[in-house]
Short mmCIF file of C-alpha atoms and ligand atoms in Angstrom, two decimals:
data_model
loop_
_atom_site.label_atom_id
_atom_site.label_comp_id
_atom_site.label_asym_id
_atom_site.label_seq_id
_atom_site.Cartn_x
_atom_site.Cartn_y
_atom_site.Cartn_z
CA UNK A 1 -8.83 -6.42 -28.12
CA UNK A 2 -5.63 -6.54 -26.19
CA UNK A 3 -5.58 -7.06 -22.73
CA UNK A 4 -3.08 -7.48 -19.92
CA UNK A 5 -5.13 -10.08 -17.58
CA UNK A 6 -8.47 -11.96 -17.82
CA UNK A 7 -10.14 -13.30 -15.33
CA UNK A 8 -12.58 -16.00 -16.32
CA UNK A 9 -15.19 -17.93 -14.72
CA UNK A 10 -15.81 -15.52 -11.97
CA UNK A 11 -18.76 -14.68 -10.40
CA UNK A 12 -19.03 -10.80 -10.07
CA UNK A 13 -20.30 -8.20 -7.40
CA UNK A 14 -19.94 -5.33 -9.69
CA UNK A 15 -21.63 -3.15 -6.39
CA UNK A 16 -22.75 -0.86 -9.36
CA UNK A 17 -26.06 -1.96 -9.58
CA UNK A 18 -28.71 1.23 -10.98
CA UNK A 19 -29.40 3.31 -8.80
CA UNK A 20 -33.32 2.25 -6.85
CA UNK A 21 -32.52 -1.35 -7.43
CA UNK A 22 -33.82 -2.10 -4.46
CA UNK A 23 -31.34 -4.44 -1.53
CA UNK A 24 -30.58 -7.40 -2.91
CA UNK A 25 -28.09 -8.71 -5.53
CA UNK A 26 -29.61 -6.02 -8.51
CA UNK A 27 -28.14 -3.57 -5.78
CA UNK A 28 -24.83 -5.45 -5.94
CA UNK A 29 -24.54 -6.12 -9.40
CA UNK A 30 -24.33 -9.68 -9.60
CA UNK A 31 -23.12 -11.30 -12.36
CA UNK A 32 -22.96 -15.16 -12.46
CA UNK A 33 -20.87 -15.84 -15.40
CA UNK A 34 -18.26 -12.81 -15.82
CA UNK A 35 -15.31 -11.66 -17.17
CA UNK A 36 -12.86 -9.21 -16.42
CA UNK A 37 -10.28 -7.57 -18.39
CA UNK A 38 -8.02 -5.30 -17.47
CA UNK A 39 -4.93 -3.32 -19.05
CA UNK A 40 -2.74 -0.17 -17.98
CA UNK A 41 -4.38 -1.28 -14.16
CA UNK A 42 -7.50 -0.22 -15.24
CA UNK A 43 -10.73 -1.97 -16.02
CA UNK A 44 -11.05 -2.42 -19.51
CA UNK A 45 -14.24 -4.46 -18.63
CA UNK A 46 -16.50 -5.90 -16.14
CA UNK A 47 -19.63 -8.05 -17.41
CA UNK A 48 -21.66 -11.24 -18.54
CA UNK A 49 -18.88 -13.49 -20.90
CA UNK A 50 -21.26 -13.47 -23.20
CA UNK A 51 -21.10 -9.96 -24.05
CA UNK A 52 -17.20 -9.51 -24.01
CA UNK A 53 -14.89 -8.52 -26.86
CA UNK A 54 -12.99 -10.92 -27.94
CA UNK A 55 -9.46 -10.72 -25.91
CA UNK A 56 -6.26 -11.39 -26.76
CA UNK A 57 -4.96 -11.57 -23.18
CA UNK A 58 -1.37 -11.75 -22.28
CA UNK A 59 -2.33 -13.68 -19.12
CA UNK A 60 -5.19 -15.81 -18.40
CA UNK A 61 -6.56 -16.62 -14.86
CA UNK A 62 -9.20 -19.11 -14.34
CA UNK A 63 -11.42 -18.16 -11.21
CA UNK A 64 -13.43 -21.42 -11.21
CA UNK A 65 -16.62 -19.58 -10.30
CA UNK A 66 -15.20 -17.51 -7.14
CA UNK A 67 -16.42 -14.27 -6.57
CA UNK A 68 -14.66 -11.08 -7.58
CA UNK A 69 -15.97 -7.56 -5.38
CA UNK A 70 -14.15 -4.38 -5.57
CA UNK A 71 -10.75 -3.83 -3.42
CA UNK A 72 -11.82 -3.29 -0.17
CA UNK A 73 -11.79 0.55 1.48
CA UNK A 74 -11.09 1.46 4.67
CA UNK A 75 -12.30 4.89 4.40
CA UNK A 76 -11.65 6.03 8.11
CA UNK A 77 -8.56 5.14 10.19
CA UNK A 78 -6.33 6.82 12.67
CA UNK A 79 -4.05 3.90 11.79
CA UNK A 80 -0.49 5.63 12.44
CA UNK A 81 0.07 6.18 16.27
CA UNK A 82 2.54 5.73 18.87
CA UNK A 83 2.16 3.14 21.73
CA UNK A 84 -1.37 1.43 22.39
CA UNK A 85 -3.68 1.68 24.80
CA UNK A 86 -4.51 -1.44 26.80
CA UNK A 87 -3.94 0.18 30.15
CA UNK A 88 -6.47 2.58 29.54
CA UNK A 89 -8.42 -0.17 28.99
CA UNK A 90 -7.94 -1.90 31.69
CA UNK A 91 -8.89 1.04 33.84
CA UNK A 92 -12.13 1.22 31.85
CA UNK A 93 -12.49 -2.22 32.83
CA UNK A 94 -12.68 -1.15 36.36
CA UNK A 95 -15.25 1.50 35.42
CA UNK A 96 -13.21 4.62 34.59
CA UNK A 97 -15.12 6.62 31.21
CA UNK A 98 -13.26 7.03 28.36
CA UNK A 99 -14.13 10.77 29.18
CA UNK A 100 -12.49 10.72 32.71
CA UNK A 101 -9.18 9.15 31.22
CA UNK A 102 -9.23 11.64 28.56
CA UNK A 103 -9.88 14.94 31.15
CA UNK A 104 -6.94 13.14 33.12
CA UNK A 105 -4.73 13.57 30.73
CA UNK A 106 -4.48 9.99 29.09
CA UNK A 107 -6.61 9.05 26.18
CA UNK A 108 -5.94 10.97 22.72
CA UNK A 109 -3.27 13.34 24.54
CA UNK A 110 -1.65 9.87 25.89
CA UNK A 111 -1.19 8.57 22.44
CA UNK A 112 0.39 11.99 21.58
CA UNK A 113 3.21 11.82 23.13
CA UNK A 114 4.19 8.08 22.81
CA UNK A 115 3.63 9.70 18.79
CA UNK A 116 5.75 12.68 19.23
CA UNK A 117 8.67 10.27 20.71
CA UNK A 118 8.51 8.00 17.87
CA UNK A 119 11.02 8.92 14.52
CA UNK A 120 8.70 9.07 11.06
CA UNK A 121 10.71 5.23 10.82
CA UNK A 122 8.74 3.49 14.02
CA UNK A 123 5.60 5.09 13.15
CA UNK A 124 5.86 3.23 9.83
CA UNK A 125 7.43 0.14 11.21
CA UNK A 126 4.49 -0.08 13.84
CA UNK A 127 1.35 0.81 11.32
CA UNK A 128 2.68 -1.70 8.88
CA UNK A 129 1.83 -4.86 10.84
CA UNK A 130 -1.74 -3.39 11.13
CA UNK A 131 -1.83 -2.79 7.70
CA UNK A 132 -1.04 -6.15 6.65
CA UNK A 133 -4.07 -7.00 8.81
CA UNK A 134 -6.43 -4.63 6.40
CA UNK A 135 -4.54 -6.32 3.44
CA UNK A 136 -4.59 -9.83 3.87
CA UNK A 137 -8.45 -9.33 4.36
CA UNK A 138 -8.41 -7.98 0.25
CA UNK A 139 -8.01 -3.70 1.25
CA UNK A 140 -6.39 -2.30 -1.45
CA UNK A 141 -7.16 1.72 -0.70
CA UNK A 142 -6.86 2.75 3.24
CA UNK A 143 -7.52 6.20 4.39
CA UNK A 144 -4.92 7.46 7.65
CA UNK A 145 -5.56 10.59 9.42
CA UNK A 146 -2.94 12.74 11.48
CA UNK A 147 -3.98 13.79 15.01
CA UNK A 148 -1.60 12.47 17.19
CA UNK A 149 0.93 14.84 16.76
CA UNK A 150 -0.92 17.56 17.45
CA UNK A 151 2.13 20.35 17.00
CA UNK A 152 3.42 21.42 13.32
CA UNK A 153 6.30 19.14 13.40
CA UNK A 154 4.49 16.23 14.47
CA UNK A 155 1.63 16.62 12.53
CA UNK A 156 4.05 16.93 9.11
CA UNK A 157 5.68 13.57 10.37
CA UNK A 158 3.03 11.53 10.86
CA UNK A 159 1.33 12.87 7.24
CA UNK A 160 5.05 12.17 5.52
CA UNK A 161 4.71 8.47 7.52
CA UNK A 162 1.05 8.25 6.54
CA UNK A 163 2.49 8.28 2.55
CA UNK A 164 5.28 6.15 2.99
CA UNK A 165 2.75 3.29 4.24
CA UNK A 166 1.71 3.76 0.18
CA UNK A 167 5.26 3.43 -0.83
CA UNK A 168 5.85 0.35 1.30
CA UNK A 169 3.11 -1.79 0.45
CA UNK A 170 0.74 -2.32 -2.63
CA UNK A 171 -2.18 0.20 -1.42
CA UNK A 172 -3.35 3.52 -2.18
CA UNK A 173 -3.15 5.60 0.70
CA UNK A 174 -5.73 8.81 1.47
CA UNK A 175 -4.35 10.84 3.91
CA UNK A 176 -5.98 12.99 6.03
CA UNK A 177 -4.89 16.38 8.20
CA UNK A 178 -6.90 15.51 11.51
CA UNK A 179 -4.49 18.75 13.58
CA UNK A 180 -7.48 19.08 15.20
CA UNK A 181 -7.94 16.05 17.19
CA UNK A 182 -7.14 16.89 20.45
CA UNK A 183 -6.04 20.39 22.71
CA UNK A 184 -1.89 19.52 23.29
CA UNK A 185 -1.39 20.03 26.97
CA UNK A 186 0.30 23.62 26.35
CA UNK A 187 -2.78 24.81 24.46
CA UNK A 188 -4.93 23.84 28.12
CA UNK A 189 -7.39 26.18 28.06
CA UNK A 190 -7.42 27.65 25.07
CA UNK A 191 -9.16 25.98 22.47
CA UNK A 192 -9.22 28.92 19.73
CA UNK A 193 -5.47 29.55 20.55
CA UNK A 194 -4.63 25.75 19.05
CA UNK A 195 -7.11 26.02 16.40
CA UNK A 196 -5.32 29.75 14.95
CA UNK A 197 -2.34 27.10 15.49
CA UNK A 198 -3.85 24.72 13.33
CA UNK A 199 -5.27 26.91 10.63
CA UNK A 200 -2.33 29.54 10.47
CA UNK A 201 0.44 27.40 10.62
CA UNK A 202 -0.35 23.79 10.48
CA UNK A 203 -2.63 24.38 7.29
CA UNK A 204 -0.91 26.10 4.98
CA UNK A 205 2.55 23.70 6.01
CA UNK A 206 0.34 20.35 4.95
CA UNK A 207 -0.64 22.31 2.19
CA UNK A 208 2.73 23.26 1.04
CA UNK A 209 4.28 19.63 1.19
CA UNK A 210 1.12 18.46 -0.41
CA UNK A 211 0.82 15.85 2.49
CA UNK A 212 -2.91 16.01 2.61
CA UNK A 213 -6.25 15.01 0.64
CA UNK A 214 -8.81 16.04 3.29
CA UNK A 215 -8.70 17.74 6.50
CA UNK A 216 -11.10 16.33 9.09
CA UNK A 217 -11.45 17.54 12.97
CA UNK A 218 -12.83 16.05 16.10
CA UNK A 219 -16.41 18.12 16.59
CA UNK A 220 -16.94 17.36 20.41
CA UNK A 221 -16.95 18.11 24.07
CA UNK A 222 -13.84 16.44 24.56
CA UNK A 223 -12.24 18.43 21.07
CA UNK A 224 -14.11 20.82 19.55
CA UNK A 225 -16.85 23.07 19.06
CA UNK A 226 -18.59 23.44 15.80
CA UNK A 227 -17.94 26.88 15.76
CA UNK A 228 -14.19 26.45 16.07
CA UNK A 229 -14.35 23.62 13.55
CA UNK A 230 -16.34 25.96 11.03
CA UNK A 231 -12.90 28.44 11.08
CA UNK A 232 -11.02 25.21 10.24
CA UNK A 233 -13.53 23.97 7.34
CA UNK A 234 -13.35 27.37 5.61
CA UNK A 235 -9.66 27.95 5.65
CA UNK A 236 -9.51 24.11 4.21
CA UNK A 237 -12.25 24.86 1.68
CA UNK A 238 -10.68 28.29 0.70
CA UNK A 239 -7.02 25.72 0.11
CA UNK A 240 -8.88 23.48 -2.27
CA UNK A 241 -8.80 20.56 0.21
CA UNK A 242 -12.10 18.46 1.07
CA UNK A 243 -13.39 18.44 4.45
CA UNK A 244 -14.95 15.54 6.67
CA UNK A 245 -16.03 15.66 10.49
CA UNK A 246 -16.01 13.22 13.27
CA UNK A 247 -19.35 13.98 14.72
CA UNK A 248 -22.14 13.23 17.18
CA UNK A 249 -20.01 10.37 18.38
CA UNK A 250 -20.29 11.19 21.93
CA UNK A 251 -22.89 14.27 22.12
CA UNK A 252 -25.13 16.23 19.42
CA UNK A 253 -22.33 19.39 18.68
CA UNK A 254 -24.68 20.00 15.32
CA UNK A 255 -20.99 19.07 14.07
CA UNK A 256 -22.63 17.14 10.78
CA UNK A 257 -24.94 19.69 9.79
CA UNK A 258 -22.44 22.32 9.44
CA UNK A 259 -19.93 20.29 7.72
CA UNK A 260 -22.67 19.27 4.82
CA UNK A 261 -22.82 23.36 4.35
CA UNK A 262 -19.31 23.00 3.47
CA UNK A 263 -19.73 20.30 1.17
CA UNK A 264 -18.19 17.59 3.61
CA UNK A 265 -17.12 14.48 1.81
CA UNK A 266 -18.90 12.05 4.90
CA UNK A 267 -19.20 12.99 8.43
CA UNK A 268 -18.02 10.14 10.63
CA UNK A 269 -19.64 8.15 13.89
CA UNK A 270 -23.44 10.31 14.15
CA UNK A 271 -24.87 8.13 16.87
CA UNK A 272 -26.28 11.71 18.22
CA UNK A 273 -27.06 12.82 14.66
CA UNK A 274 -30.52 14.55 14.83
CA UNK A 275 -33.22 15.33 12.13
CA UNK A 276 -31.78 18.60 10.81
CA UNK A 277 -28.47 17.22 10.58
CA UNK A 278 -29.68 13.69 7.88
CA UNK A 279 -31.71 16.55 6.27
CA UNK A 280 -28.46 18.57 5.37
CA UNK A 281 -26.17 15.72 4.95
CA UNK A 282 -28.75 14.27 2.14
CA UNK A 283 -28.73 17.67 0.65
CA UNK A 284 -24.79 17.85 0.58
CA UNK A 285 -24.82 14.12 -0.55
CA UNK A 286 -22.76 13.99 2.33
CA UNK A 287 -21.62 10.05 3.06
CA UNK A 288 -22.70 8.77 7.08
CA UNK A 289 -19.49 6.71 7.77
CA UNK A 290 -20.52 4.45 10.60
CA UNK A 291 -18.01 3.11 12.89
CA UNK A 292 -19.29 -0.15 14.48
CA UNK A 293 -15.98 -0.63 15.96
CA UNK A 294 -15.88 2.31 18.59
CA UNK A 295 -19.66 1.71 18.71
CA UNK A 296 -18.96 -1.66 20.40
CA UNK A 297 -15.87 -1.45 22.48
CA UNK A 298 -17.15 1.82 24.08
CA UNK A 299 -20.47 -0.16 24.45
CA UNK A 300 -22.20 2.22 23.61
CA UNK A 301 -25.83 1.49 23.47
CA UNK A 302 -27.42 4.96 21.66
CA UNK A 303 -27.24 3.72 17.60
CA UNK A 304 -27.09 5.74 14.63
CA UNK A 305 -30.22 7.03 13.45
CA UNK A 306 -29.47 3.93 10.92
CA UNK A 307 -33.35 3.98 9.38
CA UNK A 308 -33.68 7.92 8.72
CA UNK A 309 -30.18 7.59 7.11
CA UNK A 310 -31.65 4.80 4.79
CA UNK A 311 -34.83 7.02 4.47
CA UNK A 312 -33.28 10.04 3.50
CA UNK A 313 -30.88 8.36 0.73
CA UNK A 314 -28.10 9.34 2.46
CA UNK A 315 -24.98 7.09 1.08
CA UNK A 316 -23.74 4.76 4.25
CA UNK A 317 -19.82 3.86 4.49
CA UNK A 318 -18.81 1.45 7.40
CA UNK A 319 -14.59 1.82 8.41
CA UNK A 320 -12.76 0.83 11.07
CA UNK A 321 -11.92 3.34 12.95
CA UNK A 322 -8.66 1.46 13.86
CA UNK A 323 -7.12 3.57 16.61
CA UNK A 324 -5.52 2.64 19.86
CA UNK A 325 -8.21 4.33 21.64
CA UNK A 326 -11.93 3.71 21.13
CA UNK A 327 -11.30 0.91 17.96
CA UNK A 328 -8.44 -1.08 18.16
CA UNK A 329 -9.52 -2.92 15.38
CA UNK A 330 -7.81 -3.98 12.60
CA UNK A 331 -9.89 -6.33 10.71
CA UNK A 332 -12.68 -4.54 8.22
CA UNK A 333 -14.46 -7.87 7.47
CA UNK A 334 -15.15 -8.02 11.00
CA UNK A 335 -16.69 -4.49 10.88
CA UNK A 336 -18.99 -5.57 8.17
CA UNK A 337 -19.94 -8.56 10.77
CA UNK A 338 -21.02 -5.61 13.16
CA UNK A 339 -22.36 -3.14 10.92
CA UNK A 340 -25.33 -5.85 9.98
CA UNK A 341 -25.37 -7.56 13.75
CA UNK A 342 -25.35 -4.37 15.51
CA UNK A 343 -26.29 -1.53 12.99
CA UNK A 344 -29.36 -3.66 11.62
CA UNK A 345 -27.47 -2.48 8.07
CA UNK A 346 -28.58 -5.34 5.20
CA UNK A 347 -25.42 -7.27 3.22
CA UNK A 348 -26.07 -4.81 0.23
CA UNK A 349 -25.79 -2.25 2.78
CA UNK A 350 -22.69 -3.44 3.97
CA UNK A 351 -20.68 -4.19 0.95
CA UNK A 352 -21.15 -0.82 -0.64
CA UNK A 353 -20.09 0.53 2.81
CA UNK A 354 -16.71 -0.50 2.42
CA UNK A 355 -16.75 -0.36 -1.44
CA UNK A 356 -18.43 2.45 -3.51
CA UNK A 357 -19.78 4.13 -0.64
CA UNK A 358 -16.05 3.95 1.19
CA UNK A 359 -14.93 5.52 -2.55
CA UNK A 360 -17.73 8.35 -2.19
CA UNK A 361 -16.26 9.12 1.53
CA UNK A 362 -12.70 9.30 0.01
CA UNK A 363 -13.83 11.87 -2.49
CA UNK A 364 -12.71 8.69 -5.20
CA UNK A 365 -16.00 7.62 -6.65
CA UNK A 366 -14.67 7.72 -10.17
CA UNK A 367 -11.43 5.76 -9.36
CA UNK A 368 -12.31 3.01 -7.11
CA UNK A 369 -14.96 0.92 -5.36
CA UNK A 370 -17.06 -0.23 -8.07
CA UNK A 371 -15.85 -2.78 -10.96
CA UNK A 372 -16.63 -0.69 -14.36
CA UNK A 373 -14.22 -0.03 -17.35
CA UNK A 374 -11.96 2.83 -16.62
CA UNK A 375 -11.78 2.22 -12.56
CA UNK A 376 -8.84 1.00 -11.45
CA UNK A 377 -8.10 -2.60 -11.53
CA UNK A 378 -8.44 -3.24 -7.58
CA UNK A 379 -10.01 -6.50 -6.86
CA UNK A 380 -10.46 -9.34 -4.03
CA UNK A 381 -11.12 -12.45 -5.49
CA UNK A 382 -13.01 -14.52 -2.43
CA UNK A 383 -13.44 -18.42 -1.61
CA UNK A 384 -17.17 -18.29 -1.03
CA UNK A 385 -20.38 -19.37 -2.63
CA UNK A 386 -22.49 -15.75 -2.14
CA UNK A 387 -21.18 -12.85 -0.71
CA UNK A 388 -23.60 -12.74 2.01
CA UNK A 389 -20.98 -14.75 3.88
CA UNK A 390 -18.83 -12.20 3.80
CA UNK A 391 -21.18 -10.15 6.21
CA UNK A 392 -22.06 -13.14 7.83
CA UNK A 393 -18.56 -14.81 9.03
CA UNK A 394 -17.14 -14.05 12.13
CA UNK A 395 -13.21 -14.74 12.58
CA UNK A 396 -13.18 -16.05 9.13
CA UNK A 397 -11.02 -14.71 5.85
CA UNK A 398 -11.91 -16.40 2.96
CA UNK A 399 -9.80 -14.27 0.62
CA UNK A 400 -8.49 -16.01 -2.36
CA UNK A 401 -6.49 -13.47 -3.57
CA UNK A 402 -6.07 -9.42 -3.82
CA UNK A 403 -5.18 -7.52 -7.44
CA UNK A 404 -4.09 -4.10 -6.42
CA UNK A 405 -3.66 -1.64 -10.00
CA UNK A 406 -4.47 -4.99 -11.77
CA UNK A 407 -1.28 -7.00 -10.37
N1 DI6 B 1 -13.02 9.69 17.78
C1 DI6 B 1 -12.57 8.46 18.00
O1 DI6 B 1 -13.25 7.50 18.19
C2 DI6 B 1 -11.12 8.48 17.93
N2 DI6 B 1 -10.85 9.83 17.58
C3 DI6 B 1 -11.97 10.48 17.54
O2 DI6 B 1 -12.01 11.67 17.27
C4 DI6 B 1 -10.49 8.16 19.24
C5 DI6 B 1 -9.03 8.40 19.22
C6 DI6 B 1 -8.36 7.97 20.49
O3 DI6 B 1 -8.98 7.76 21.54
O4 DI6 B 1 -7.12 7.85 20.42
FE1 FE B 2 -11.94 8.35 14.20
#
């Protein structure tokens, strides 16, 4: 069978182990002797040598036993932004709240308009260092929410800067419409004003451009209510666009619950997440994307119901959160470091986090984060002996080398 590229001698963490397979490497799929084929930048095949088709491969790599996983996903990001942060940091160094600086008028609304000043051009030229970051460290698809624009114009800009990052480097890019992040200064005090904003005009102008694949919203004291964000769900649903919720990060808004009744793709943070709201998310098959990130530089001590998740078979994603704010983290290897040290998540856990379960988030599952014929050919080929030390490494990138569409 003809075949653009084989890799040989690999050692493969297919992370599409059956389903009840229990934690270890079943769960992962491990394969000791593999082989990988690709053509067209898809799989062609994933699986024990000794039960490939014969290939006639126009180029042959030899892996010498290294480990192949899925691409890497970064399946939550607010990764485009004006400006950064480290004053505000500073000042929570010296014991202001994140809330404070935000009711203040810094935090989210401070990051607004160093966003609105920037042209579509510095956006990009300032995410792209930070996406490098992701990409040295084997991402191949990285999601990038809106929300610092936070007016029509803005909003479109950072969406149209959001693609080009997919246009200027190897990496498929999910964007998502996050208009409702934050209430802009000349919305103060009135919440449902913006939101009419947001669905009326905002909406149907993503929609138009086809800038979005998901519209997401900040359920929260600080943003909004659940009620407001239910408006904003249905108008999205109604469009044909997927929905998916920051929520419970900071207080229990019952933010997750009502996003599983409208199908959400993952709701995002949950460290207030109660009973009713696992019990709906399993229902929806709704993924719990868990940001150890914000988790630890907010030191925040309350954890994500992390056992009831397991319990209730409800699909766990760990992202970075990477935003200038609460995670100012680039580096997803290092979130898997936290999701086991501080989320008590296992290394099976972790790896299907930021691959099949990072897919499931994105809406992707039958595209990306697994490594079966007919996904695309997105790989990281690693330096290591088991992928445990993936999850166990601090500081440390032992990527060998990334295949992104199966180049
Ligand atoms: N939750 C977060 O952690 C980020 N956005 C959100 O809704 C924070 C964004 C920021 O502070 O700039
Ligand atoms: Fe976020």
């Amino acid at each position: 069978m003809r075949c653009d590229r084989l890799w040989r001698n690999a050692r493969l963490a297919t992370m599409a182990g059956p389903s009840g397979a229990g934690d270890g490497s079943a769960a992962m799929g491990f394969i000791e002797d593999g082989l990988l084929a690709a053509r067209d930048g898809r799989i062609l095949y994933a699986g024990p040598a000794a039960d490939a088709p014969a290939f006639d491969a126009a180029e042959e790599v030899d892996c010498a036993g290294r480990w192949i996983t899925p691409g890497l996903i970064d399946c939550h990001t607010h990764i485009l932004h004006g400006g950064n942060r480290a004053h505000e940091f500073e000042l929570r160094l010296e014991g202001a709240s994140y809330e404070e600086i935000a009711r203040a008028g810094g935090g989210i609304v401070s990051t607004m308009r160093a966003t609105r000043e920037a042209s579509e051009d510095e956006l990009v030229a300032s995410a792209l260092p930070r996406v490098d970051a992701l990409m040295a460290e084997g991402v191949t698809t990285l999601e990038v929410k809106s929300g610092y624009g936070l007016d029509t114009a803005n909003e479109l800009k950072m969406l149209r800067a959001a693609r080009r990052l997919g246009a200027e480097r190897p990496l498929h890019i999910a964007t998502t419409f996050l208009g409702a992040h934050a209430l802009p200064p000349e919305y103060a005090g009135d919440a449902d004003a913006y939101m009419a904003l947001v669905i009326d005009e905002m909406l149907p102008a993503v929609q138009r451009e086809g800038l979005a694949d998901a519209v997401d919203a900040f359920c929260e004291g600080i943003g909004f209510s659940a009620g407001q964000t239910e408006r904003l769900f249905a108008a999205a649903v109604h469009a044909g666009l997927p929905v998916k919720l920051h929520a419970e990060q900071l207080s229990n808004q019952h933010g997750a619950a009502m996003a599983a009744r409208h199908g959400a793709l993952s709701a995002d943070h949950l460290e207030y997440l109660d009973e009713a709201g696992i019990a709906a998310m399993a229902q929806a098959e709704t993924v719990a994307t868990l940001l150890p990130g914000a988790f630890y530089f907010m030191r925040e001590t309350r954890l994500p119901p992390i056992a009831a998740l397991r319990e209730a078979g409800v699909p766990i994603a760990l992202a970075t959160d990477c935003n200038p704010g609460t995670s100012p983290l680039t580096s997803l290897l290092l979130t898997l470091n936290m999701g086991a040290t501080l989320f008590h998540l296992t290394v099976a856990e972790c790896l299907a986090g930021v691959t099949r379960n990072a897919a499931r988030a994105l809406g992707l599952a039958d595209e990306i984060g697994t490594l079966e014929a007919g996904k695309r050919c997105d790989l990281a080929i690693w330096d290591i002996e088991r992928p445990a030390e993936l999850v166990y490494r601090i500081g440390a990138n032992p990527l060998h080398a990334r295949i992104w569409s199966g180049q």
